[in-house]
């Protein structure tokens, strides 16, 4: 059910705008390529946006990299160049941190009232709304995700998140605390200082809002490194942020690579906090660098292999639909993808049949074409990795129900792929594939599926489908995962905390919990003379 | 009910060396194998008769008054950590502890607090003997704080609230605050029991199980207290104590793939290693309570006599072996000379001697390594031209006693003004105005605590906001109530212990989102 996913945020105004802008391209193709037709892809549609910002943003100015170097950002539909972007390295990170340091230590940002900060965040949300189509086009172009998905799901959610955090800015309360003696005790929740933030390529703007929203609401300054695959949309919105009144140096953006710019940020002695979203392997490196340098606290949002559990009493049609969305959404490039579909043996065959039929109906094609559900994977590296996993699934004896090949011959499109008869010890049931590959496993009883669901290094999310209250409660408590969605999936409201158990991460983003990531707690204890009460 | 049954079982196991069997336990004879679970405590508890025949590796724990052996203690290594983690894992995954009601858990903690009070003489004596701190200090300050902390956390056990959360669509959203699982905890030697309470209290109140590594210098009180906790009804496997060294037992715990959380108190350098080991293994979240070089700021309008006394206390308490020690005494130039004079006089009056003698304020340093390190810093202070007002030498030739030492005319760039000395060495610096002292106070990699002495509310407020430290004490110092959060900015640590904030260290947040059919409201 669409209404049960984050597309419930779909705004009619952006949709109609979307339809209008897409009208310009309606005549250029011969209709939608369905996966079942496996038709060759036609010429890519020209995205409705021009690239304006390709430089680094430091201290409120767009500047070239100190080295003068650039790197190409590519169109996943073709592998062709979109633009050459300034490539930030250690020296640029140093410049950006110095600007953020100065903005925090001497600038107006932490010294203005929280109400003023909140108004800047609100103005920013309005500006993004006004420019939503262009921003969505940039996001779809750089990342390969359907333009409709970006306009109807992601940009409205991005705006919603900034309005949410604008509301928090003037509600950061400390505590007053009872003492055991003649002392007045209070806690101040202070901004932590300069926050380093490293975001991934799968949801460039959403991850921007998860990171930048709470950091700014709490009064910090930021150096943000975007993913080298998707540097464009962050630069665009950062410009809008300055239009909204953000003082220079408060938000600095460095485009670049992990081992150079990312490592420099994680190791920097003058960065007070680090937040990272990406793979578990890289997360471990980031945390190691933070430990080796200045012990900055680290928030990590890492990989997952989330179970999607369909009990025998579930509404099978609805579960099939949501299991499909849970896995295939965003080309399967979601850290919380429902990538182990556990189905009760009594409904297994029916489920597999319907899941296969649904995958066959999935509309794959140019992300800028109307009605397309799935675009290309982000780059050749991911594309090759996914095809290797598909081969491994076939080799290990899982049943390939559908898909299994690249789609077309241009760009990084992969056929929606479904495996049944998947066993727990197969690589496709253990590793994060991060692609459009659904693996369906069979289970007999609740205790067994709890044990198997938890037998993983990950613990990011889980889906539970049942009509039975006891079953729902048992699974909800027993699953070791940061989110349990019951009869729904991928509900990403701003107020719902998101984060991992085990090796899926540290800390929570979104919701009230996310504020802790960007606040220091200062206990203030004052001696009292002859207090009236204690 | 379950708690009472288990209390019976475990006290039988422990009773082998402690008290006669009670008749009610005989029916549970099939649980005798639990005796193996507790031999860790008993073998390591030097004051008890060992109940385990097998000869294993031991290490000597020494009397800081003499450097002589108090006892040889079972030396835990990687294999013992594995056994302890397996026990904690089983106790968490299958045992009664996380499954009993929070009220039952709280009652076990309350019974434990009562037992601590009952045994406070023994515990204080053990603590003083093993660490060299004055017996009176242990008995009158530390033990009451330990039982107070466990009563505080007993009160939290049944008050762990999650939230219900407003949704943007037809969903019922709630958060569950769940125990994180097996907690590894590494405690230091300067306040062995207090650090035990800071770590064990919140972990147990929130339903976790524990493997705790005691410092190799001070292994004795933790096993004694753990024995009492089992007497109070703690199920086996919930609290496991491994005595041993950092590079062996400590590293094994920090690296363990089946430990869900680690908390460490100690030096910044070791804290970095612990964090790295956690990152390299299973990314377990880490709480760190590390070093400090806390400023103690005396403004010109302060009550000088009171500031002198508190500055003295802030530095010399516990032989100067406090992470929060007020180890940079900044005094306003208008009152500087008077302050130095009085601080020197106070240090000269400090009573140093055998910790078991009445009226003694200062015992020996913990061991020869620390003693020599402190003497090296004193030498460095003299060589860098700080004025040695008094002290500067060790006392006697036996044990690790050091004279209360005061340096004046200390400059920011001297080693004694930058490094954590962790000894009875007060360094007094001069300042002119508030902005200057804020800048200088913050010019350190540390940010653990600070003291502010002034009568002026604007000065107090300005310093309180301007100082980058986890605690600001205004006209007081070392107030360590259970409800006050404690922890560091910058390289003094990550996270907060004590208070409501400490619960977060031992809880996972699970968001539960349920689809609603035709809700009456949103």
Short mmCIF file of C-alpha atoms in Angstrom, two decimals, chain A residues 127-444:
data_model
loop_
_atom_site.label_atom_id
_atom_site.label_comp_id
_atom_site.label_asym_id
_atom_site.label_seq_id
_atom_site.Cartn_x
_atom_site.Cartn_y
_atom_site.Cartn_z
CA UNK A 127 13.30 27.80 -0.45
CA UNK A 128 13.79 24.09 -1.05
CA UNK A 129 10.08 23.69 -1.59
CA UNK A 130 10.17 26.48 -4.13
CA UNK A 131 13.02 24.83 -6.03
CA UNK A 132 11.89 21.25 -5.47
CA UNK A 133 11.72 20.23 -9.13
CA UNK A 134 15.24 21.30 -9.97
CA UNK A 135 16.65 19.73 -6.84
CA UNK A 136 14.84 16.47 -7.50
CA UNK A 137 16.12 16.47 -11.07
CA UNK A 138 19.67 16.93 -9.86
CA UNK A 139 19.25 14.09 -7.39
CA UNK A 140 17.78 11.72 -9.98
CA UNK A 141 20.39 12.61 -12.59
CA UNK A 142 23.38 12.14 -10.32
CA UNK A 143 22.10 9.06 -8.53
CA UNK A 144 19.90 7.27 -11.08
CA UNK A 145 16.81 7.14 -8.86
CA UNK A 146 13.38 7.77 -10.42
CA UNK A 147 12.63 11.46 -10.68
CA UNK A 148 9.10 10.80 -9.49
CA UNK A 149 10.43 9.10 -6.37
CA UNK A 150 12.69 12.08 -5.67
CA UNK A 151 9.87 14.61 -6.15
CA UNK A 152 7.10 12.73 -4.40
CA UNK A 153 8.98 11.02 -1.56
CA UNK A 154 12.37 12.46 -0.92
CA UNK A 155 12.18 16.21 -1.38
CA UNK A 156 8.95 16.54 0.67
CA UNK A 157 10.59 14.43 3.38
CA UNK A 158 13.72 16.59 3.23
CA UNK A 159 11.62 19.72 3.73
CA UNK A 160 9.63 18.07 6.48
CA UNK A 161 12.84 17.13 8.33
CA UNK A 162 14.12 20.71 8.33
CA UNK A 163 10.80 22.00 9.62
CA UNK A 164 10.94 19.30 12.28
CA UNK A 165 14.42 20.35 13.41
CA UNK A 166 13.50 24.04 13.21
CA UNK A 167 10.92 23.19 15.87
CA UNK A 168 13.55 21.57 18.06
CA UNK A 169 15.97 24.51 17.96
CA UNK A 170 14.15 26.40 20.73
CA UNK A 171 13.25 23.30 22.73
CA UNK A 172 16.67 22.06 23.85
CA UNK A 173 16.03 21.70 27.57
CA UNK A 174 18.57 20.83 30.21
CA UNK A 175 17.53 19.57 33.62
CA UNK A 176 17.57 20.83 37.13
CA UNK A 177 18.57 18.08 39.48
CA UNK A 178 18.04 17.25 43.11
CA UNK A 179 21.22 17.21 45.14
CA UNK A 180 22.19 15.27 48.25
CA UNK A 181 23.43 18.44 49.93
CA UNK A 182 23.29 22.25 49.79
CA UNK A 183 23.88 22.51 46.05
CA UNK A 184 21.95 23.85 43.12
CA UNK A 185 22.46 21.41 40.25
CA UNK A 186 21.56 21.96 36.62
CA UNK A 187 22.64 20.58 33.29
CA UNK A 188 23.30 22.68 30.20
CA UNK A 189 22.94 20.98 26.84
CA UNK A 190 25.55 22.79 24.79
CA UNK A 191 26.42 22.54 21.11
CA UNK A 192 29.41 20.25 20.72
CA UNK A 193 31.28 22.51 18.28
CA UNK A 194 32.50 21.61 14.80
CA UNK A 195 30.70 18.55 13.43
CA UNK A 196 32.21 16.50 10.61
CA UNK A 197 29.59 14.69 8.57
CA UNK A 198 30.13 12.10 5.85
CA UNK A 199 27.09 11.11 3.82
CA UNK A 200 26.45 8.35 1.28
CA UNK A 201 25.27 8.32 -2.32
CA UNK A 202 22.02 6.37 -2.00
CA UNK A 203 19.93 9.21 -0.52
CA UNK A 204 22.21 12.22 -0.84
CA UNK A 205 19.65 14.82 0.20
CA UNK A 206 17.82 12.79 2.82
CA UNK A 207 21.11 11.95 4.51
CA UNK A 208 22.03 15.64 4.28
CA UNK A 209 18.88 16.47 6.23
CA UNK A 210 19.39 13.73 8.82
CA UNK A 211 22.86 15.08 9.51
CA UNK A 212 22.63 18.83 8.96
CA UNK A 213 19.18 19.28 10.54
CA UNK A 214 20.00 18.26 14.13
CA UNK A 215 23.55 19.69 14.03
CA UNK A 216 22.29 23.15 13.09
CA UNK A 217 19.23 23.03 15.35
CA UNK A 218 21.62 22.45 18.26
CA UNK A 219 23.88 25.37 17.26
CA UNK A 220 26.88 23.53 15.83
CA UNK A 221 28.89 24.33 12.73
CA UNK A 222 29.54 21.74 10.04
CA UNK A 223 32.00 20.38 7.53
CA UNK A 224 30.11 17.95 5.34
CA UNK A 225 31.72 15.57 2.88
CA UNK A 226 29.41 14.30 0.16
CA UNK A 227 29.84 11.00 -1.64
CA UNK A 228 32.04 11.17 -4.73
CA UNK A 229 29.23 9.55 -6.74
CA UNK A 230 26.66 12.24 -5.86
CA UNK A 231 28.16 15.63 -5.06
CA UNK A 232 25.65 17.86 -6.85
CA UNK A 233 22.46 18.26 -4.82
CA UNK A 234 24.19 19.16 -1.52
CA UNK A 235 25.95 22.11 -3.18
CA UNK A 236 22.66 23.35 -4.61
CA UNK A 237 20.77 23.27 -1.32
CA UNK A 238 23.73 24.70 0.61
CA UNK A 239 23.48 27.77 -1.59
CA UNK A 240 19.79 28.06 -0.68
CA UNK A 241 20.76 27.77 2.98
CA UNK A 242 22.92 30.86 2.66
CA UNK A 243 20.07 32.64 0.91
CA UNK A 244 17.95 31.75 3.94
CA UNK A 245 20.37 33.62 6.18
CA UNK A 246 22.89 31.04 7.34
CA UNK A 247 26.08 32.88 8.37
CA UNK A 248 29.25 32.00 6.41
CA UNK A 249 31.35 29.17 7.78
CA UNK A 250 28.46 27.46 9.53
CA UNK A 251 27.95 24.89 6.77
CA UNK A 252 30.94 23.95 4.63
CA UNK A 253 30.75 21.33 1.89
CA UNK A 254 33.73 19.40 0.63
CA UNK A 255 33.17 17.07 -2.32
CA UNK A 256 35.72 14.30 -2.55
CA UNK A 257 36.81 10.75 -1.85
CA UNK A 258 36.78 8.78 1.38
CA UNK A 259 40.46 7.86 1.71
CA UNK A 260 41.53 11.49 1.17
CA UNK A 261 38.89 14.04 2.24
CA UNK A 262 36.87 11.63 4.41
CA UNK A 263 39.90 10.35 6.30
CA UNK A 264 41.18 13.91 6.80
CA UNK A 265 37.85 14.89 8.36
CA UNK A 266 37.67 11.81 10.60
CA UNK A 267 41.27 12.36 11.75
CA UNK A 268 41.07 16.10 12.23
CA UNK A 269 42.15 17.31 15.66
CA UNK A 270 39.84 20.31 15.52
CA UNK A 271 36.64 18.45 14.62
CA UNK A 272 34.62 17.84 17.78
CA UNK A 273 32.16 15.28 16.48
CA UNK A 274 31.82 12.95 13.53
CA UNK A 275 28.76 11.39 11.94
CA UNK A 276 29.07 8.83 9.18
CA UNK A 277 26.61 6.89 7.06
CA UNK A 278 27.98 4.13 4.86
CA UNK A 279 29.27 0.58 4.96
CA UNK A 280 30.19 -1.25 8.16
CA UNK A 281 33.75 -1.73 6.89
CA UNK A 282 34.24 1.99 6.34
CA UNK A 283 32.47 2.76 9.61
CA UNK A 284 35.11 0.77 11.46
CA UNK A 285 37.85 2.75 9.74
CA UNK A 286 36.15 6.06 10.58
CA UNK A 287 35.82 5.09 14.22
CA UNK A 288 39.46 3.96 14.31
CA UNK A 289 40.60 7.31 12.90
CA UNK A 290 38.52 9.19 15.46
CA UNK A 291 40.05 7.09 18.25
CA UNK A 292 43.60 7.58 16.99
CA UNK A 293 43.23 11.35 16.66
CA UNK A 294 41.22 13.27 19.27
CA UNK A 295 38.60 10.75 20.42
CA UNK A 296 35.78 12.74 18.84
CA UNK A 297 32.46 10.98 19.51
CA UNK A 298 31.12 9.19 16.46
CA UNK A 299 27.61 8.44 15.22
CA UNK A 300 27.50 5.57 12.74
CA UNK A 301 24.69 4.50 10.44
CA UNK A 302 25.95 1.37 8.72
CA UNK A 303 24.89 -1.72 6.82
CA UNK A 304 21.99 -4.06 7.31
CA UNK A 305 20.50 -7.37 6.28
CA UNK A 306 17.07 -6.74 7.63
CA UNK A 307 14.54 -9.55 7.99
CA UNK A 308 11.07 -9.12 6.58
CA UNK A 309 8.94 -11.72 8.33
CA UNK A 310 5.65 -12.86 6.82
CA UNK A 311 3.64 -14.99 9.24
CA UNK A 312 1.03 -17.47 8.11
CA UNK A 313 -1.84 -15.22 9.15
CA UNK A 314 -0.56 -12.16 7.28
CA UNK A 315 -2.44 -10.54 4.45
CA UNK A 316 -0.31 -12.13 1.74
CA UNK A 317 -1.09 -9.71 -1.07
CA UNK A 318 -0.22 -6.73 1.08
CA UNK A 319 2.91 -8.47 2.37
CA UNK A 320 4.03 -9.29 -1.18
CA UNK A 321 3.60 -5.68 -2.19
CA UNK A 322 5.43 -4.29 0.82
CA UNK A 323 8.18 -6.93 0.71
CA UNK A 324 8.70 -5.91 -2.90
CA UNK A 325 8.93 -2.23 -1.97
CA UNK A 326 11.08 -3.03 1.08
CA UNK A 327 13.70 -4.62 -1.13
CA UNK A 328 13.46 -2.94 -4.53
CA UNK A 329 12.90 0.64 -3.41
CA UNK A 330 15.71 2.92 -4.63
CA UNK A 331 17.15 0.09 -6.80
CA UNK A 332 17.65 -1.96 -3.64
CA UNK A 333 20.18 0.61 -2.46
CA UNK A 334 18.82 1.06 1.07
CA UNK A 335 20.73 0.27 4.24
CA UNK A 336 17.49 -0.94 5.79
CA UNK A 337 16.30 -2.92 2.75
CA UNK A 338 14.18 -5.92 3.71
CA UNK A 339 16.79 -8.19 2.20
CA UNK A 340 15.91 -11.44 3.92
CA UNK A 341 12.27 -12.18 3.22
CA UNK A 342 11.27 -14.91 5.69
CA UNK A 343 7.93 -16.47 4.73
CA UNK A 344 6.01 -19.03 6.73
CA UNK A 345 5.98 -22.45 5.04
CA UNK A 346 2.16 -22.55 4.81
CA UNK A 347 2.10 -19.46 2.58
CA UNK A 348 5.56 -19.79 1.07
CA UNK A 349 4.65 -21.09 -2.38
CA UNK A 350 1.85 -18.59 -2.85
CA UNK A 351 4.13 -15.78 -1.69
CA UNK A 352 6.98 -16.74 -4.02
CA UNK A 353 4.62 -16.98 -6.96
CA UNK A 354 3.19 -13.53 -6.28
CA UNK A 355 6.55 -11.95 -5.46
CA UNK A 356 7.88 -13.19 -8.77
CA UNK A 357 4.85 -11.84 -10.61
CA UNK A 358 5.30 -8.48 -8.89
CA UNK A 359 8.98 -8.32 -9.78
CA UNK A 360 8.16 -9.13 -13.40
CA UNK A 361 5.75 -6.21 -13.43
CA UNK A 362 8.39 -3.81 -12.05
CA UNK A 363 8.90 -0.93 -14.43
CA UNK A 364 12.59 -0.40 -15.13
CA UNK A 365 13.85 2.42 -17.25
CA UNK A 366 15.08 5.95 -17.57
CA UNK A 367 14.53 7.62 -14.17
CA UNK A 368 13.12 10.68 -15.88
CA UNK A 369 10.35 8.76 -17.58
CA UNK A 370 6.92 8.82 -15.99
CA UNK A 371 5.85 5.66 -14.20
CA UNK A 372 9.35 4.23 -13.92
CA UNK A 373 9.89 2.41 -10.63
CA UNK A 374 13.52 1.47 -11.01
CA UNK A 375 16.47 3.26 -12.56
CA UNK A 376 20.08 2.20 -12.91
CA UNK A 377 22.41 1.29 -10.01
CA UNK A 378 24.66 4.15 -8.99
CA UNK A 379 27.90 3.06 -10.67
CA UNK A 380 29.82 0.25 -12.33
CA UNK A 381 31.37 -0.92 -9.07
CA UNK A 382 28.01 -1.50 -7.41
CA UNK A 383 26.62 -2.92 -10.63
CA UNK A 384 29.42 -5.51 -10.90
CA UNK A 385 29.14 -6.41 -7.23
CA UNK A 386 25.42 -7.11 -7.54
CA UNK A 387 25.91 -9.32 -10.60
CA UNK A 388 28.60 -11.25 -8.70
CA UNK A 389 26.14 -11.84 -5.85
CA UNK A 390 23.50 -13.02 -8.29
CA UNK A 391 25.99 -15.49 -9.73
CA UNK A 392 26.87 -16.63 -6.22
CA UNK A 393 23.15 -17.20 -5.51
CA UNK A 394 22.80 -19.36 -8.61
CA UNK A 395 26.02 -21.24 -7.85
CA UNK A 396 24.96 -21.95 -4.27
CA UNK A 397 21.76 -23.64 -5.46
CA UNK A 398 19.11 -21.01 -4.71
CA UNK A 399 16.24 -21.00 -7.22
CA UNK A 400 16.40 -18.01 -9.56
CA UNK A 401 12.73 -17.19 -10.03
CA UNK A 402 13.23 -14.21 -12.28
CA UNK A 403 15.81 -11.67 -13.37
CA UNK A 404 19.49 -12.33 -12.87
CA UNK A 405 20.96 -10.25 -15.71
CA UNK A 406 21.81 -6.71 -16.48
CA UNK A 407 18.99 -4.80 -18.11
CA UNK A 408 19.79 -3.41 -21.53
CA UNK A 409 23.35 -2.79 -22.63
CA UNK A 410 23.92 0.79 -21.55
CA UNK A 411 24.43 2.17 -18.04
CA UNK A 412 24.02 0.20 -14.84
CA UNK A 413 20.52 -1.24 -15.00
CA UNK A 414 19.91 -4.62 -13.34
CA UNK A 415 16.82 -6.80 -13.79
CA UNK A 416 14.60 -7.11 -10.73
CA UNK A 417 15.78 -10.46 -9.40
CA UNK A 418 14.05 -12.92 -7.09
CA UNK A 419 15.62 -15.98 -5.46
CA UNK A 420 13.55 -18.59 -3.64
CA UNK A 421 14.73 -21.59 -1.62
CA UNK A 422 17.44 -19.46 -0.11
CA UNK A 423 19.32 -20.99 2.83
CA UNK A 424 20.79 -19.03 5.74
CA UNK A 425 24.36 -20.01 4.95
CA UNK A 426 24.30 -18.75 1.37
CA UNK A 427 26.27 -15.57 0.73
CA UNK A 428 23.16 -13.87 -0.70
CA UNK A 429 21.43 -14.43 2.67
CA UNK A 430 24.34 -13.07 4.69
CA UNK A 431 25.93 -10.14 2.85
CA UNK A 432 24.45 -6.77 2.11
CA UNK A 433 23.93 -6.91 -1.68
CA UNK A 434 22.62 -3.35 -2.02
CA UNK A 435 20.81 -4.11 -5.25
CA UNK A 436 17.48 -5.32 -6.70
CA UNK A 437 17.85 -8.91 -5.50
CA UNK A 438 15.14 -10.37 -3.29
CA UNK A 439 16.00 -13.51 -1.33
CA UNK A 440 13.03 -15.48 0.00
CA UNK A 441 13.57 -17.92 2.86
CA UNK A 442 11.14 -20.37 4.45
CA UNK A 443 10.42 -20.73 8.16
CA UNK A 444 8.29 -22.98 10.37
#
